């Protein structure tokens, strides 16, 4: 049988086409299933409730592996947070957007977490956030905004906040706070007093006579208030968990620092804004934002400290805070 010769140009074209198809196939597979993510963890990757989006996991793992490699952390677990997801799903259901990953134990857990409420400087600048979704992010002092990026958990401080009533008894309210040390845009986390803590506080404080209390002041008075759980609310820029979840999280990092990656960073916010301005789908632009929240907030915004801090400073100067008032004496 006589073999037909194939023109050199046609042969090269076919070879290029085959290589392109193989490359596209490999790229698609890699995009769907990162090769270095173990199978048990890959099952938790996705954009659904209780899942972790791929870009969030990839960045959180990369940060953790880097810090383990350089000796900064040795904790077997690491954390991540996706602040683009909704925090309040309605009907007293909270969104699961804070992640605890312990790969050696094959443990993955998603819990709720608050985002920074921001502020509305009326007549000057409104960078406030609603309860459900965060639109505004930033790293300015006194902005009360969430700043995405790389963090390492530092020291844990537990302090007495006061007493509250449980049935016929008085209970002591102690609250723990984990200080975060950030990098890059989040490098001023310590100056901003950004960290993690239970979403609980005492409201309506008054001072009650209790000279036998070890927490009494020189006048024998102790603070007394109503314990409020605001797990469905917002924070002052910190990462807040429900009291029950905090009881599980805080011991994991006490005396054993680990990493926390918070999404989104300013570059992600800018990429989403560009895609929206161009009328481009986020998937086509190679970026990510929770679809439900993006529909609600429109276009997200990052407020850099160099822009926002002078605005806040001027507002404080124009609107000085009233002098502090002493906590009133309890009437009952």
GROMACS .gro file of C-alpha atoms in nm:
model
  332
    1UNK     CA    1   0.000   0.000   0.000
    2UNK     CA    2   0.133   0.343  -0.090
    3UNK     CA    3   0.164   0.595   0.191
    4UNK     CA    4   0.038   0.945   0.119
    5UNK     CA    5   0.275   1.226   0.208
    6UNK     CA    6   0.144   1.504   0.432
    7UNK     CA    7   0.259   1.861   0.367
    8UNK     CA    8   0.493   1.988   0.637
    9UNK     CA    9   0.272   2.291   0.713
   10UNK     CA   10  -0.034   2.072   0.767
   11UNK     CA   11   0.160   1.837   0.994
   12UNK     CA   12   0.283   2.126   1.209
   13UNK     CA   13  -0.069   2.268   1.228
   14UNK     CA   14  -0.208   1.934   1.348
   15UNK     CA   15   0.066   1.897   1.606
   16UNK     CA   16   0.002   2.247   1.742
   17UNK     CA   17  -0.371   2.178   1.758
   18UNK     CA   18  -0.316   1.854   1.948
   19UNK     CA   19  -0.080   2.022   2.196
   20UNK     CA   20  -0.325   2.308   2.247
   21UNK     CA   21  -0.607   2.064   2.317
   22UNK     CA   22  -0.395   1.873   2.566
   23UNK     CA   23  -0.286   2.194   2.737
   24UNK     CA   24  -0.644   2.316   2.763
   25UNK     CA   25  -0.751   1.980   2.903
   26UNK     CA   26  -0.474   1.980   3.164
   27UNK     CA   27  -0.542   2.344   3.255
   28UNK     CA   28  -0.913   2.277   3.299
   29UNK     CA   29  -0.845   1.976   3.517
   30UNK     CA   30  -0.596   2.172   3.727
   31UNK     CA   31  -0.845   2.453   3.770
   32UNK     CA   32  -1.109   2.212   3.891
   33UNK     CA   33  -0.886   2.000   4.111
   34UNK     CA   34  -0.558   2.141   4.245
   35UNK     CA   35  -0.314   1.850   4.246
   36UNK     CA   36  -0.162   1.932   4.586
   37UNK     CA   37  -0.490   1.941   4.777
   38UNK     CA   38  -0.559   1.602   4.941
   39UNK     CA   39  -0.874   1.420   4.833
   40UNK     CA   40  -1.047   1.445   5.172
   41UNK     CA   41  -1.001   1.824   5.174
   42UNK     CA   42  -1.091   1.865   4.808
   43UNK     CA   43  -1.438   1.736   4.892
   44UNK     CA   44  -1.496   2.052   5.096
   45UNK     CA   45  -1.398   2.288   4.814
   46UNK     CA   46  -1.680   2.479   4.647
   47UNK     CA   47  -1.890   2.791   4.663
   48UNK     CA   48  -2.183   2.636   4.851
   49UNK     CA   49  -2.273   2.690   5.216
   50UNK     CA   50  -2.028   2.515   5.447
   51UNK     CA   51  -1.770   2.484   5.169
   52UNK     CA   52  -1.450   2.683   5.114
   53UNK     CA   53  -1.395   2.851   4.779
   54UNK     CA   54  -1.089   2.733   4.589
   55UNK     CA   55  -0.891   3.059   4.589
   56UNK     CA   56  -0.944   3.102   4.964
   57UNK     CA   57  -0.816   2.753   5.041
   58UNK     CA   58  -0.521   2.781   4.805
   59UNK     CA   59  -0.401   3.107   4.961
   60UNK     CA   60  -0.464   2.987   5.317
   61UNK     CA   61  -0.265   2.665   5.254
   62UNK     CA   62   0.018   2.855   5.084
   63UNK     CA   63   0.046   3.095   5.378
   64UNK     CA   64   0.041   2.812   5.632
   65UNK     CA   65   0.297   2.602   5.445
   66UNK     CA   66   0.527   2.904   5.411
   67UNK     CA   67   0.511   2.984   5.783
   68UNK     CA   68   0.565   2.620   5.880
   69UNK     CA   69   0.862   2.605   5.646
   70UNK     CA   70   1.028   2.915   5.793
   71UNK     CA   71   0.958   2.803   6.151
   72UNK     CA   72   0.706   3.076   6.236
   73UNK     CA   73   0.434   2.827   6.329
   74UNK     CA   74   0.415   2.459   6.421
   75UNK     CA   75   0.043   2.434   6.500
   76UNK     CA   76  -0.116   2.140   6.312
   77UNK     CA   77  -0.419   2.356   6.225
   78UNK     CA   78  -0.468   2.678   6.030
   79UNK     CA   79  -0.753   2.922   5.970
   80UNK     CA   80  -0.916   3.099   5.678
   81UNK     CA   81  -1.205   3.341   5.638
   82UNK     CA   82  -1.409   3.438   5.334
   83UNK     CA   83  -1.550   3.783   5.407
   84UNK     CA   84  -1.729   3.797   5.071
   85UNK     CA   85  -1.985   3.543   5.193
   86UNK     CA   86  -2.299   3.644   5.384
   87UNK     CA   87  -2.275   3.652   5.761
   88UNK     CA   88  -2.651   3.644   5.825
   89UNK     CA   89  -2.869   3.408   5.623
   90UNK     CA   90  -3.191   3.513   5.794
   91UNK     CA   91  -3.424   3.328   6.031
   92UNK     CA   92  -3.148   3.322   6.296
   93UNK     CA   93  -2.921   3.118   6.064
   94UNK     CA   94  -2.561   3.238   6.038
   95UNK     CA   95  -2.339   3.195   5.734
   96UNK     CA   96  -2.044   2.958   5.768
   97UNK     CA   97  -1.744   3.152   5.639
   98UNK     CA   98  -1.465   3.095   5.891
   99UNK     CA   99  -1.267   2.775   5.839
  100UNK     CA  100  -1.062   2.555   6.068
  101UNK     CA  101  -0.839   2.311   5.882
  102UNK     CA  102  -0.625   2.045   6.051
  103UNK     CA  103  -0.483   1.840   5.766
  104UNK     CA  104  -0.294   1.587   5.979
  105UNK     CA  105  -0.624   1.491   6.145
  106UNK     CA  106  -0.824   1.534   5.824
  107UNK     CA  107  -1.045   1.783   6.004
  108UNK     CA  108  -1.236   2.059   5.827
  109UNK     CA  109  -1.491   2.277   6.002
  110UNK     CA  110  -1.682   2.584   5.885
  111UNK     CA  111  -1.831   2.822   6.144
  112UNK     CA  112  -1.980   3.170   6.150
  113UNK     CA  113  -1.780   3.489   6.192
  114UNK     CA  114  -1.854   3.860   6.204
  115UNK     CA  115  -1.714   4.121   5.964
  116UNK     CA  116  -1.617   4.481   6.035
  117UNK     CA  117  -1.917   4.714   6.055
  118UNK     CA  118  -1.730   5.018   5.929
  119UNK     CA  119  -1.861   5.368   6.002
  120UNK     CA  120  -2.086   5.634   5.853
  121UNK     CA  121  -1.925   5.976   5.901
  122UNK     CA  122  -2.241   6.163   5.808
  123UNK     CA  123  -2.186   6.430   5.551
  124UNK     CA  124  -1.825   6.323   5.499
  125UNK     CA  125  -1.785   5.954   5.409
  126UNK     CA  126  -1.998   5.642   5.442
  127UNK     CA  127  -1.794   5.323   5.463
  128UNK     CA  128  -2.041   5.126   5.675
  129UNK     CA  129  -2.145   4.764   5.621
  130UNK     CA  130  -2.473   4.586   5.672
  131UNK     CA  131  -2.522   4.275   5.884
  132UNK     CA  132  -2.548   4.032   5.592
  133UNK     CA  133  -2.276   4.131   5.346
  134UNK     CA  134  -1.964   4.346   5.359
  135UNK     CA  135  -1.917   4.601   5.082
  136UNK     CA  136  -1.643   4.816   5.236
  137UNK     CA  137  -1.300   4.695   5.344
  138UNK     CA  138  -0.994   4.879   5.465
  139UNK     CA  139  -0.694   4.906   5.695
  140UNK     CA  140  -0.728   5.257   5.840
  141UNK     CA  141  -0.707   5.322   6.212
  142UNK     CA  142  -1.052   5.367   6.373
  143UNK     CA  143  -1.225   5.261   6.051
  144UNK     CA  144  -1.377   4.945   6.206
  145UNK     CA  145  -1.330   4.772   5.870
  146UNK     CA  146  -1.206   4.423   5.787
  147UNK     CA  147  -0.871   4.409   5.610
  148UNK     CA  148  -0.797   4.098   5.407
  149UNK     CA  149  -0.458   3.935   5.389
  150UNK     CA  150  -0.211   3.727   5.588
  151UNK     CA  151  -0.215   3.707   5.968
  152UNK     CA  152  -0.049   3.505   6.243
  153UNK     CA  153  -0.220   3.457   6.577
  154UNK     CA  154  -0.022   3.599   6.869
  155UNK     CA  155  -0.084   3.620   7.244
  156UNK     CA  156  -0.421   3.550   7.405
  157UNK     CA  157  -0.544   3.781   7.680
  158UNK     CA  158  -0.838   3.702   7.905
  159UNK     CA  159  -0.991   3.987   8.103
  160UNK     CA  160  -1.274   4.043   8.350
  161UNK     CA  161  -1.562   4.242   8.201
  162UNK     CA  162  -1.816   4.228   8.482
  163UNK     CA  163  -2.102   4.028   8.628
  164UNK     CA  164  -2.433   3.929   8.475
  165UNK     CA  165  -2.742   3.746   8.597
  166UNK     CA  166  -2.799   3.375   8.531
  167UNK     CA  167  -3.127   3.277   8.693
  168UNK     CA  168  -3.102   3.377   9.057
  169UNK     CA  169  -2.721   3.382   9.055
  170UNK     CA  170  -2.455   3.626   8.942
  171UNK     CA  171  -2.198   3.498   8.694
  172UNK     CA  172  -1.856   3.633   8.605
  173UNK     CA  173  -1.804   3.734   8.244
  174UNK     CA  174  -1.446   3.680   8.126
  175UNK     CA  175  -1.362   3.744   7.762
  176UNK     CA  176  -1.056   3.621   7.574
  177UNK     CA  177  -0.893   3.812   7.291
  178UNK     CA  178  -0.640   3.668   7.044
  179UNK     CA  179  -0.412   3.937   6.904
  180UNK     CA  180  -0.335   3.908   6.533
  181UNK     CA  181  -0.010   4.017   6.367
  182UNK     CA  182  -0.063   4.100   6.002
  183UNK     CA  183   0.150   4.139   5.693
  184UNK     CA  184   0.139   4.375   5.396
  185UNK     CA  185  -0.177   4.583   5.401
  186UNK     CA  186  -0.268   4.419   5.731
  187UNK     CA  187   0.067   4.501   5.893
  188UNK     CA  188  -0.094   4.752   6.131
  189UNK     CA  189  -0.324   4.489   6.286
  190UNK     CA  190  -0.162   4.527   6.629
  191UNK     CA  191  -0.191   4.905   6.620
  192UNK     CA  192  -0.557   4.867   6.521
  193UNK     CA  193  -0.607   4.607   6.797
  194UNK     CA  194  -0.733   4.357   6.542
  195UNK     CA  195  -0.777   4.001   6.663
  196UNK     CA  196  -1.028   3.729   6.735
  197UNK     CA  197  -1.276   3.706   7.023
  198UNK     CA  198  -1.622   3.578   7.120
  199UNK     CA  199  -1.912   3.787   6.989
  200UNK     CA  200  -2.040   3.866   7.338
  201UNK     CA  201  -2.039   4.171   7.566
  202UNK     CA  202  -2.215   4.330   7.862
  203UNK     CA  203  -2.464   4.607   7.788
  204UNK     CA  204  -2.629   4.854   8.022
  205UNK     CA  205  -2.338   4.851   8.265
  206UNK     CA  206  -2.380   4.988   8.615
  207UNK     CA  207  -2.169   4.957   8.930
  208UNK     CA  208  -2.291   4.736   9.215
  209UNK     CA  209  -2.160   4.711   9.568
  210UNK     CA  210  -1.976   4.383   9.622
  211UNK     CA  211  -1.674   4.439   9.846
  212UNK     CA  212  -1.614   4.062   9.881
  213UNK     CA  213  -1.548   4.023   9.508
  214UNK     CA  214  -1.186   3.982   9.406
  215UNK     CA  215  -1.268   4.213   9.114
  216UNK     CA  216  -1.402   4.497   9.329
  217UNK     CA  217  -1.244   4.840   9.293
  218UNK     CA  218  -1.116   5.053   9.582
  219UNK     CA  219  -1.477   5.153   9.660
  220UNK     CA  220  -1.594   4.792   9.670
  221UNK     CA  221  -1.783   4.825   9.341
  222UNK     CA  222  -1.802   4.584   9.046
  223UNK     CA  223  -1.954   4.632   8.698
  224UNK     CA  224  -2.282   4.457   8.633
  225UNK     CA  225  -2.472   4.427   8.304
  226UNK     CA  226  -2.674   4.217   8.064
  227UNK     CA  227  -2.486   3.955   7.862
  228UNK     CA  228  -2.551   3.998   7.489
  229UNK     CA  229  -2.456   3.749   7.218
  230UNK     CA  230  -2.408   3.939   6.890
  231UNK     CA  231  -2.281   3.651   6.676
  232UNK     CA  232  -2.522   3.759   6.401
  233UNK     CA  233  -2.391   4.115   6.406
  234UNK     CA  234  -2.079   4.305   6.308
  235UNK     CA  235  -1.745   4.368   6.475
  236UNK     CA  236  -1.515   4.668   6.501
  237UNK     CA  237  -1.289   4.512   6.239
  238UNK     CA  238  -1.197   4.204   6.441
  239UNK     CA  239  -1.283   3.842   6.370
  240UNK     CA  240  -1.564   3.749   6.608
  241UNK     CA  241  -1.709   3.403   6.667
  242UNK     CA  242  -2.013   3.276   6.852
  243UNK     CA  243  -1.927   3.207   7.219
  244UNK     CA  244  -1.967   2.833   7.160
  245UNK     CA  245  -1.732   2.833   6.860
  246UNK     CA  246  -1.484   3.057   7.041
  247UNK     CA  247  -1.457   2.795   7.316
  248UNK     CA  248  -1.333   2.552   7.050
  249UNK     CA  249  -1.111   2.793   6.855
  250UNK     CA  250  -0.924   2.981   7.127
  251UNK     CA  251  -0.763   2.672   7.289
  252UNK     CA  252  -0.631   2.567   6.947
  253UNK     CA  253  -0.397   2.865   6.930
  254UNK     CA  254  -0.323   2.939   7.295
  255UNK     CA  255   0.056   2.917   7.327
  256UNK     CA  256   0.072   2.778   6.972
  257UNK     CA  257   0.042   3.041   6.697
  258UNK     CA  258  -0.095   2.961   6.355
  259UNK     CA  259  -0.191   3.138   6.036
  260UNK     CA  260  -0.514   3.304   5.932
  261UNK     CA  261  -0.583   3.412   5.577
  262UNK     CA  262  -0.871   3.653   5.522
  263UNK     CA  263  -1.016   3.700   5.175
  264UNK     CA  264  -1.048   3.945   4.995
  265UNK     CA  265  -0.739   4.160   4.965
  266UNK     CA  266  -0.741   4.501   4.797
  267UNK     CA  267  -0.619   4.344   4.470
  268UNK     CA  268  -0.922   4.113   4.467
  269UNK     CA  269  -1.158   4.402   4.533
  270UNK     CA  270  -0.998   4.602   4.250
  271UNK     CA  271  -1.026   4.305   4.012
  272UNK     CA  272  -1.396   4.261   4.088
  273UNK     CA  273  -1.457   4.635   4.042
  274UNK     CA  274  -1.283   4.628   3.702
  275UNK     CA  275  -1.480   4.324   3.590
  276UNK     CA  276  -1.809   4.481   3.691
  277UNK     CA  277  -1.722   4.810   3.519
  278UNK     CA  278  -1.645   4.618   3.200
  279UNK     CA  279  -1.961   4.409   3.228
  280UNK     CA  280  -1.747   4.097   3.246
  281UNK     CA  281  -1.834   3.780   3.434
  282UNK     CA  282  -1.606   3.721   3.733
  283UNK     CA  283  -1.524   3.369   3.619
  284UNK     CA  284  -1.407   3.506   3.286
  285UNK     CA  285  -1.199   3.772   3.462
  286UNK     CA  286  -1.030   3.508   3.678
  287UNK     CA  287  -1.154   3.651   4.006
  288UNK     CA  288  -1.403   3.550   4.276
  289UNK     CA  289  -1.675   3.699   4.497
  290UNK     CA  290  -1.975   3.535   4.657
  291UNK     CA  291  -2.253   3.576   4.401
  292UNK     CA  292  -2.532   3.640   4.651
  293UNK     CA  293  -2.346   3.918   4.831
  294UNK     CA  294  -2.215   4.073   4.509
  295UNK     CA  295  -2.570   4.108   4.382
  296UNK     CA  296  -2.664   4.278   4.707
  297UNK     CA  297  -2.373   4.520   4.748
  298UNK     CA  298  -2.308   4.617   4.387
  299UNK     CA  299  -1.938   4.701   4.365
  300UNK     CA  300  -1.710   4.644   4.668
  301UNK     CA  301  -1.459   4.909   4.776
  302UNK     CA  302  -1.127   4.910   4.956
  303UNK     CA  303  -1.045   5.219   5.165
  304UNK     CA  304  -0.664   5.248   5.203
  305UNK     CA  305  -0.536   5.401   5.523
  306UNK     CA  306  -0.348   5.677   5.341
  307UNK     CA  307  -0.683   5.800   5.207
  308UNK     CA  308  -0.917   5.725   5.495
  309UNK     CA  309  -0.709   5.809   5.803
  310UNK     CA  310  -0.689   6.184   5.724
  311UNK     CA  311  -1.068   6.189   5.671
  312UNK     CA  312  -1.129   6.018   6.007
  313UNK     CA  313  -0.880   6.247   6.183
  314UNK     CA  314  -1.049   6.558   6.045
  315UNK     CA  315  -1.392   6.424   6.141
  316UNK     CA  316  -1.273   6.367   6.497
  317UNK     CA  317  -1.139   6.720   6.508
  318UNK     CA  318  -1.468   6.863   6.380
  319UNK     CA  319  -1.679   6.636   6.603
  320UNK     CA  320  -1.496   6.598   6.936
  321UNK     CA  321  -1.622   6.319   7.158
  322UNK     CA  322  -1.800   6.423   7.478
  323UNK     CA  323  -1.602   6.382   7.800
  324UNK     CA  324  -1.626   6.029   7.945
  325UNK     CA  325  -1.896   5.979   8.205
  326UNK     CA  326  -1.862   5.754   8.510
  327UNK     CA  327  -2.054   5.426   8.503
  328UNK     CA  328  -2.376   5.483   8.701
  329UNK     CA  329  -2.457   5.306   9.026
  330UNK     CA  330  -2.706   5.021   8.989
  331UNK     CA  331  -3.054   5.118   9.111
  332UNK     CA  332  -3.166   4.775   9.224
   0.00000   0.00000   0.00000
